[in-house]
XYZ file of N, CA and C in Angstrom:
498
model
N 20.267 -5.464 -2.887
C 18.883 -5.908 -3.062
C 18.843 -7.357 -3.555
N 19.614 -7.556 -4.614
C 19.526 -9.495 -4.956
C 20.249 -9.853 -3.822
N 21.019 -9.859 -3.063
C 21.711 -10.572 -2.288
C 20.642 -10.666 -0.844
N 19.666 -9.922 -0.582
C 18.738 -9.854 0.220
C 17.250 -10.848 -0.330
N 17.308 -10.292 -1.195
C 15.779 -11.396 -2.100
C 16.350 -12.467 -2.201
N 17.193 -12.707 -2.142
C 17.930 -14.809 -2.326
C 18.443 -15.164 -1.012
N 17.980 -14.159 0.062
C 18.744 -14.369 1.575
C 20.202 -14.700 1.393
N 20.974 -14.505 0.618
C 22.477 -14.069 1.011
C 23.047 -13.199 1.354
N 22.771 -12.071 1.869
C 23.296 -11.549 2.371
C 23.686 -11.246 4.025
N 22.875 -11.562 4.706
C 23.736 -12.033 5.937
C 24.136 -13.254 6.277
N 23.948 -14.163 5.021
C 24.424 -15.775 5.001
C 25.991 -16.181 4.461
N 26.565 -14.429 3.558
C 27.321 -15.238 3.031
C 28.630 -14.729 4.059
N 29.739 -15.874 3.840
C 30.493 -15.397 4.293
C 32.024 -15.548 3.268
N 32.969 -15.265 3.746
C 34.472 -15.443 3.078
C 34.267 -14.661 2.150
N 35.111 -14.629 1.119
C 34.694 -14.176 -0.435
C 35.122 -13.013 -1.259
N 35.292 -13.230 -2.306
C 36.033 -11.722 -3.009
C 35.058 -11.070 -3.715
N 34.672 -9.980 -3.663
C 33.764 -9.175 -4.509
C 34.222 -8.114 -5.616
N 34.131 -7.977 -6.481
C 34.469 -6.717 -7.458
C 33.999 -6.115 -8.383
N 33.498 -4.677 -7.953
C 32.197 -4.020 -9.043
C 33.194 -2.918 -9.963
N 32.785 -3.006 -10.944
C 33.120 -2.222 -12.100
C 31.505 -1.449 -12.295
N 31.923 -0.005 -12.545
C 30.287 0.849 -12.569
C 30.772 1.917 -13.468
N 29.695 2.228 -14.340
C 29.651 3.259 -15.037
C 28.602 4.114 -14.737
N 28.879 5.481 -14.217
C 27.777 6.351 -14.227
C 28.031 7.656 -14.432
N 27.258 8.531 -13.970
C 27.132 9.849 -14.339
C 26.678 10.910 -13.690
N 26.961 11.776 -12.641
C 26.518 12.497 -11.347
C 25.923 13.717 -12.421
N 26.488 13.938 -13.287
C 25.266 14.964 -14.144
C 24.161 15.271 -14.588
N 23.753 13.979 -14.043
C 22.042 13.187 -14.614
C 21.209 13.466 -13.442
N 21.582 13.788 -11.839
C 21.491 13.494 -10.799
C 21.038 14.537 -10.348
N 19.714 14.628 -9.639
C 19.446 15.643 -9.151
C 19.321 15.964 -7.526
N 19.415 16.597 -6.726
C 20.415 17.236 -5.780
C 19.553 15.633 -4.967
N 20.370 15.179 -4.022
C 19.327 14.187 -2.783
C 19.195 13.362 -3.592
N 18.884 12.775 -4.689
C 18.809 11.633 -5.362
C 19.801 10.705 -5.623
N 19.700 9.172 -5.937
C 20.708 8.320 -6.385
C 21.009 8.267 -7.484
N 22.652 8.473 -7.410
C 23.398 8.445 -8.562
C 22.946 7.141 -9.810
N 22.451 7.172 -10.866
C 22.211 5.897 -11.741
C 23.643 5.247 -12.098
N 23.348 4.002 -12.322
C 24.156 3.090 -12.478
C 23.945 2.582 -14.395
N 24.748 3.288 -15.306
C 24.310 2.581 -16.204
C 24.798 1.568 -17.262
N 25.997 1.436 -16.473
C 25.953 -0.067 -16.063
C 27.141 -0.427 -15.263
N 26.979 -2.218 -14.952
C 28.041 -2.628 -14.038
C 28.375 -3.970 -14.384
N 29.467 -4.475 -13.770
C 29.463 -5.476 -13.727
C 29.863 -6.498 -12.339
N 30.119 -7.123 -11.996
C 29.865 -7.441 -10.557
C 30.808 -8.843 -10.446
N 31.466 -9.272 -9.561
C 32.498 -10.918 -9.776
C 32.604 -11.381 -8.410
N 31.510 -12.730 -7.884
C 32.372 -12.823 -6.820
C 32.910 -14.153 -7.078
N 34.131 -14.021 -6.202
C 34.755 -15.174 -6.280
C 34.967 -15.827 -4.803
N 35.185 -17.864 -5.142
C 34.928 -18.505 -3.942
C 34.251 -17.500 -2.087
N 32.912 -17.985 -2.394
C 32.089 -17.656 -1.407
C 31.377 -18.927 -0.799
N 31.237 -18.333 0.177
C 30.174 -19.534 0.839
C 29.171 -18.715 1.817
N 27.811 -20.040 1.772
C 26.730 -19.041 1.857
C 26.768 -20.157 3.045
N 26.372 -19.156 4.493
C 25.894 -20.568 5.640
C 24.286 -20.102 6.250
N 23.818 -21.266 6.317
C 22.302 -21.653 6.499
C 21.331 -20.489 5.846
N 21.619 -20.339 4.477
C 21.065 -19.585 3.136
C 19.848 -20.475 3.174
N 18.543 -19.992 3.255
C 17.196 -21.446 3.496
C 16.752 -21.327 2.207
N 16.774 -20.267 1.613
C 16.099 -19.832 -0.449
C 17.004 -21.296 -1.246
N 18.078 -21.082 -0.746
C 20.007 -21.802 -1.335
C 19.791 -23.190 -0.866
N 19.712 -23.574 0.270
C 19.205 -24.829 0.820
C 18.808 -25.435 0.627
N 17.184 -24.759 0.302
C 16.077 -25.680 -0.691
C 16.158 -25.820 -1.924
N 16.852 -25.268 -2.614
C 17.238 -25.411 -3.832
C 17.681 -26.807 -4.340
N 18.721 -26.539 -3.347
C 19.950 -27.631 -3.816
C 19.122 -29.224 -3.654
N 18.399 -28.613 -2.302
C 18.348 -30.267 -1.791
C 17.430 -31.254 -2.792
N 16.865 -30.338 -3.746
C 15.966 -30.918 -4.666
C 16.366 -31.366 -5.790
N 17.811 -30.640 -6.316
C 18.264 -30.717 -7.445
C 19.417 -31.530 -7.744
N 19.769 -31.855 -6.025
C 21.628 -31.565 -6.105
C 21.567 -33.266 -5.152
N 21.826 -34.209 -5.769
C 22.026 -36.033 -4.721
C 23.625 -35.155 -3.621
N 24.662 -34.372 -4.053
C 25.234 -33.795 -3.191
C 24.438 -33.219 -2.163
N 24.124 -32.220 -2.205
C 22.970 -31.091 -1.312
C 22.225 -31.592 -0.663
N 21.275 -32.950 -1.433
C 20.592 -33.531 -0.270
C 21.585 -34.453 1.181
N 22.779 -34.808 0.447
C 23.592 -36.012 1.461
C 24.171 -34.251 3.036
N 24.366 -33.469 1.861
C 24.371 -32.454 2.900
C 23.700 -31.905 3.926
N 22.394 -32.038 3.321
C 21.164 -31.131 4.304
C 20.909 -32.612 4.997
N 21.044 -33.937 5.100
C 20.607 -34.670 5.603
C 21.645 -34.801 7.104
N 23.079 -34.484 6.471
C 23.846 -34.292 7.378
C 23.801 -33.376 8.346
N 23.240 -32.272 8.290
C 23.197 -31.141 9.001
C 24.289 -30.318 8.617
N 24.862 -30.362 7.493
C 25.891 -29.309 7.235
C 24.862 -27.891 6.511
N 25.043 -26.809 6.672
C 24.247 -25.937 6.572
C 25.055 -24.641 5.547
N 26.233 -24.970 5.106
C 27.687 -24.431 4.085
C 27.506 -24.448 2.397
N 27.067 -23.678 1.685
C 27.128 -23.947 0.552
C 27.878 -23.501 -0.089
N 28.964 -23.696 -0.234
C 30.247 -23.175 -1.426
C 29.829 -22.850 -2.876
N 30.731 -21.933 -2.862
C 30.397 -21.714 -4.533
C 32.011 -21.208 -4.882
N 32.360 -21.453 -6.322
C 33.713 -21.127 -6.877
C 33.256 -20.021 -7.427
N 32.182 -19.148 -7.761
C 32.276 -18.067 -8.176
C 30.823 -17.467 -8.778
N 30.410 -16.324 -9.348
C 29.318 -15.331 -9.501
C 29.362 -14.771 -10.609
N 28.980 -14.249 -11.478
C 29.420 -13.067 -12.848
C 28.169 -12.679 -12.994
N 27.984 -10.968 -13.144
C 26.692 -10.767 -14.045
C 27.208 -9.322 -14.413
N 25.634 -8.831 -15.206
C 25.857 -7.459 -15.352
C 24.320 -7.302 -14.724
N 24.603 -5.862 -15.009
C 23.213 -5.012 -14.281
C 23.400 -3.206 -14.324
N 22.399 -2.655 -14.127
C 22.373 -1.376 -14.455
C 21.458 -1.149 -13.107
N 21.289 0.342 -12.713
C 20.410 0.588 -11.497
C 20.127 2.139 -11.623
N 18.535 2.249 -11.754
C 18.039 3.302 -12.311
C 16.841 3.098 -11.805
N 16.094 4.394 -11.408
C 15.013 4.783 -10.455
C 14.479 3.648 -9.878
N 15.372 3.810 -9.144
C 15.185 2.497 -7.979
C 14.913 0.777 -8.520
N 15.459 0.774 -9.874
C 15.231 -0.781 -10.078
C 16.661 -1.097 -10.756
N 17.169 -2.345 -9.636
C 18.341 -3.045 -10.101
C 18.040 -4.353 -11.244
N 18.164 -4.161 -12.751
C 18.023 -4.627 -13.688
C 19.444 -5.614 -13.769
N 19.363 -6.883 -13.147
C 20.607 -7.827 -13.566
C 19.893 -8.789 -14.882
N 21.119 -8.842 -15.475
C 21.102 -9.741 -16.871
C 22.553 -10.229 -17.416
N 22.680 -11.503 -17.539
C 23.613 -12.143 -18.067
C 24.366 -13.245 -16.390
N 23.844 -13.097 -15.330
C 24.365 -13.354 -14.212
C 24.244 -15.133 -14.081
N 25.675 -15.750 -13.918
C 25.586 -17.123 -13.581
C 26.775 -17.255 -12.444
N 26.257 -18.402 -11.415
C 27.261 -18.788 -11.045
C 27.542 -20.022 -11.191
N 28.355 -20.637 -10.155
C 28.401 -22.202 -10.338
C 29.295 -22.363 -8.713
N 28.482 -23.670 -8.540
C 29.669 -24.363 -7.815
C 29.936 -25.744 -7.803
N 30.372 -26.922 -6.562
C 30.285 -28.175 -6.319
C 28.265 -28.890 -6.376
N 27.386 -28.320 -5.890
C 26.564 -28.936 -5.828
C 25.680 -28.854 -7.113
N 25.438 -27.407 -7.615
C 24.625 -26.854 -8.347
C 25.281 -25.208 -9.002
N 24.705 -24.821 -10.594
C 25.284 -23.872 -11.216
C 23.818 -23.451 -11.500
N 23.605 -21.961 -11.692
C 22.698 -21.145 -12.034
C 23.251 -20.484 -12.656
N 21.545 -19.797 -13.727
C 21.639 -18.049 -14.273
C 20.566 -17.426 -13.492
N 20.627 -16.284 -13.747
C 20.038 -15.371 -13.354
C 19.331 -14.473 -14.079
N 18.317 -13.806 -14.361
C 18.130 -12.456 -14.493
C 16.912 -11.735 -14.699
N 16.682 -10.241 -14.188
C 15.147 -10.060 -14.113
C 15.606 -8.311 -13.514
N 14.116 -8.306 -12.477
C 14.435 -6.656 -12.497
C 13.774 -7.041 -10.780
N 14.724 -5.669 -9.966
C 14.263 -5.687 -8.275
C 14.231 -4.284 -8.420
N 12.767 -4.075 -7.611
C 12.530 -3.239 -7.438
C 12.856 -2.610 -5.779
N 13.679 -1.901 -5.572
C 14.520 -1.537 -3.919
C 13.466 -1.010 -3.470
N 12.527 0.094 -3.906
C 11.499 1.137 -3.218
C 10.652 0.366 -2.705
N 9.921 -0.931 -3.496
C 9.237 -1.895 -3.295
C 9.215 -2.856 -2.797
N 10.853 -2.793 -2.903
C 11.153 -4.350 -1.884
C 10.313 -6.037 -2.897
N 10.854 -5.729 -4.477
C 10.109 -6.742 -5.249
C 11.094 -7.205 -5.881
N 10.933 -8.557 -5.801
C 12.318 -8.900 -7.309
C 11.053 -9.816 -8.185
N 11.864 -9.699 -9.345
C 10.682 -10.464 -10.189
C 12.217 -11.203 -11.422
N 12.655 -12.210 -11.152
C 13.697 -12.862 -11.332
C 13.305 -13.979 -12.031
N 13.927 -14.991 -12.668
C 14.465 -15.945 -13.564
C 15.546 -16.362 -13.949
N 15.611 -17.971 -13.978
C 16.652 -18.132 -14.867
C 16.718 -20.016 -14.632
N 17.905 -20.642 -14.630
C 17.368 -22.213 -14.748
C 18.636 -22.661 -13.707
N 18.200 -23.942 -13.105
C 19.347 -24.476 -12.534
C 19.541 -25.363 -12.982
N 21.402 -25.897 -12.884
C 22.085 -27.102 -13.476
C 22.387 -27.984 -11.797
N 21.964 -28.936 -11.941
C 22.888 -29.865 -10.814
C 23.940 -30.544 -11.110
N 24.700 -30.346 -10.373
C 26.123 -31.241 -10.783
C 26.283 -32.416 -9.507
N 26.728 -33.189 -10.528
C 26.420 -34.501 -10.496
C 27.799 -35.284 -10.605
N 28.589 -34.645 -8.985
C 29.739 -35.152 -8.578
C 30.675 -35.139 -9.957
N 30.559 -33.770 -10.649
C 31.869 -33.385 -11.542
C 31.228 -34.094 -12.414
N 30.431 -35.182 -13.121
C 30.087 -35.271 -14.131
C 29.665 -34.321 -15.403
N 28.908 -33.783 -14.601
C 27.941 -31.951 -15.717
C 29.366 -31.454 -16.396
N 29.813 -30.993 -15.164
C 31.171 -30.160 -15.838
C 32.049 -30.704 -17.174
N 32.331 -31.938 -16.795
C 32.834 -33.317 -18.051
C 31.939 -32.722 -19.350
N 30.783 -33.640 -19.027
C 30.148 -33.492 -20.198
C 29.336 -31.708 -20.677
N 29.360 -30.704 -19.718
C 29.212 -29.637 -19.894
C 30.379 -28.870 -21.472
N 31.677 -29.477 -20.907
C 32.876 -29.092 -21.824
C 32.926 -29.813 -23.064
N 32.027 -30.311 -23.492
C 31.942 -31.155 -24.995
C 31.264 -30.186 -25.650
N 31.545 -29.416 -26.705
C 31.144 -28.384 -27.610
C 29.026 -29.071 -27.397
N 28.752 -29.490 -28.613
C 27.477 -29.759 -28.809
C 26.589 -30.432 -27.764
N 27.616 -31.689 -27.271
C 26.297 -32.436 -26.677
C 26.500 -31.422 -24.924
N 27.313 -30.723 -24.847
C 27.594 -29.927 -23.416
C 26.390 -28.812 -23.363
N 25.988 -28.462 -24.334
C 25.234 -27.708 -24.697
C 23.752 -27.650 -24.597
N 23.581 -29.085 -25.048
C 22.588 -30.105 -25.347
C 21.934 -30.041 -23.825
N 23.312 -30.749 -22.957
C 22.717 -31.636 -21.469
C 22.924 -30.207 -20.368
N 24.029 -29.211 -20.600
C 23.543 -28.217 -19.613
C 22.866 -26.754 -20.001
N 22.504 -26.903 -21.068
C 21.921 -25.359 -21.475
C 23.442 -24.309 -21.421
N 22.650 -23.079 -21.870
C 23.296 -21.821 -21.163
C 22.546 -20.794 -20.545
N 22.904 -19.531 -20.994
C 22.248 -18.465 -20.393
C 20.668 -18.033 -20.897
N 20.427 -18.670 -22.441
C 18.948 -18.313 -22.908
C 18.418 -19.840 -22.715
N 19.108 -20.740 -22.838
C 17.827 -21.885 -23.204
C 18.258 -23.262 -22.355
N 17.316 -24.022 -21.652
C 17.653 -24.868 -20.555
C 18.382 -26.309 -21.340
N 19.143 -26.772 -20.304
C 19.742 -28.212 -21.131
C 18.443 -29.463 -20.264
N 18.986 -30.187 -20.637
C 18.158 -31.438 -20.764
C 18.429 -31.646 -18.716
N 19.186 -31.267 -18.338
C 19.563 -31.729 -16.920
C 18.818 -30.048 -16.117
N 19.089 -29.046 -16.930
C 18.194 -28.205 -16.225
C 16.774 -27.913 -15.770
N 16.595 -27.311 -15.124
C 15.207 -26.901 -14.356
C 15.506 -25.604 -14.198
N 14.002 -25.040 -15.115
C 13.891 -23.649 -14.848
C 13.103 -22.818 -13.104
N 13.303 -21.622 -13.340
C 12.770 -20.747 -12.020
C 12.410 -19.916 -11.894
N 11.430 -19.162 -11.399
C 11.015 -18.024 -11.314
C 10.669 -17.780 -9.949
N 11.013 -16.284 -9.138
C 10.668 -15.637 -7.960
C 10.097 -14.234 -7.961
N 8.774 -14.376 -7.983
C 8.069 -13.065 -7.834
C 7.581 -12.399 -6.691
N 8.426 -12.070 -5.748
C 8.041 -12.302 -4.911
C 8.766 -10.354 -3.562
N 8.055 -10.029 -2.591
C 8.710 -9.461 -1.821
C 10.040 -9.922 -1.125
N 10.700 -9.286 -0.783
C 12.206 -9.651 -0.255
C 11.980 -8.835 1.051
């Protein structure tokens, strides 16, 4: 369901995935989905091609992304994904989820509703700024300062919200 509400999922390609899940078929009643209560999720080096949610993103945030989309390259790499999430009567609850790559790094997190076909999501984007962010990202205080983290935006971030059908 997130990989559909952010159009990656028939965009992405390559890539390593790996879910760790905790649940419980005792809770479960006959024909129903097993709950998820909780998981955790890792992908590593992926790339998303002609992702248009991913696209527009970048090209606004990212002096990379735009030299890209101007080019016609349509490839967005990423070095990697992390979150958690739980999935219970039909709503996939992710929280703690960031990735990062060469153009631009995000968080994530909110609640999708599958029955509904709704995500109602948040979180902020970092642009990176040809390996600079990362530099000054790794300085204890002022890294902190200029890229945020997972609760509160840095000075280079821009927050987001998608309320929207998928």
């Amino acid at each position: 369901a997130l990989l559909r509400g952010l159009d990656m999922y028939n965009s992405m390609r390559a890539g390593h995935l790996t879910l760790n899940l905790t649940t419980s078929r005792k809770e479960v009643k006959l024909g129903h989905i097993i709950p998820i209560h909780s998981g955790k999720f890792s992908f590593e080096r992926f790339m998303l091609h002609d992702a248009t949610t991913m696209t527009r993103m970048i090209s606004f945030i990212s002096l990379p992304g735009l030299v890209s989309m101007i080019s016609g390259n349509k490839d967005i790499a990423f070095l990697g994904m992390t979150g958690n999430f739980s999935f219970q009567n039909n709503i996939l609850s992710i929280a703690n989820s960031s990735a990062n790559g060469p153009y631009f790094d995000f968080t994530l997190k909110g609640n999708i509703d599958t029955k509904k076909r709704f995500m109602d999501i948040q979180g902020y984007v970092n642009p990176e700024l040809y390996g600079i962010s990362s530099v000054v990202g790794s300085i204890p205080i002022i890294g902190r300062i200029f890229s945020g983290n997972e609760n509160h935006p840095g000075l280079a971030s821009k927050s987001y919200k998608l309320k929207e059908k998928y």
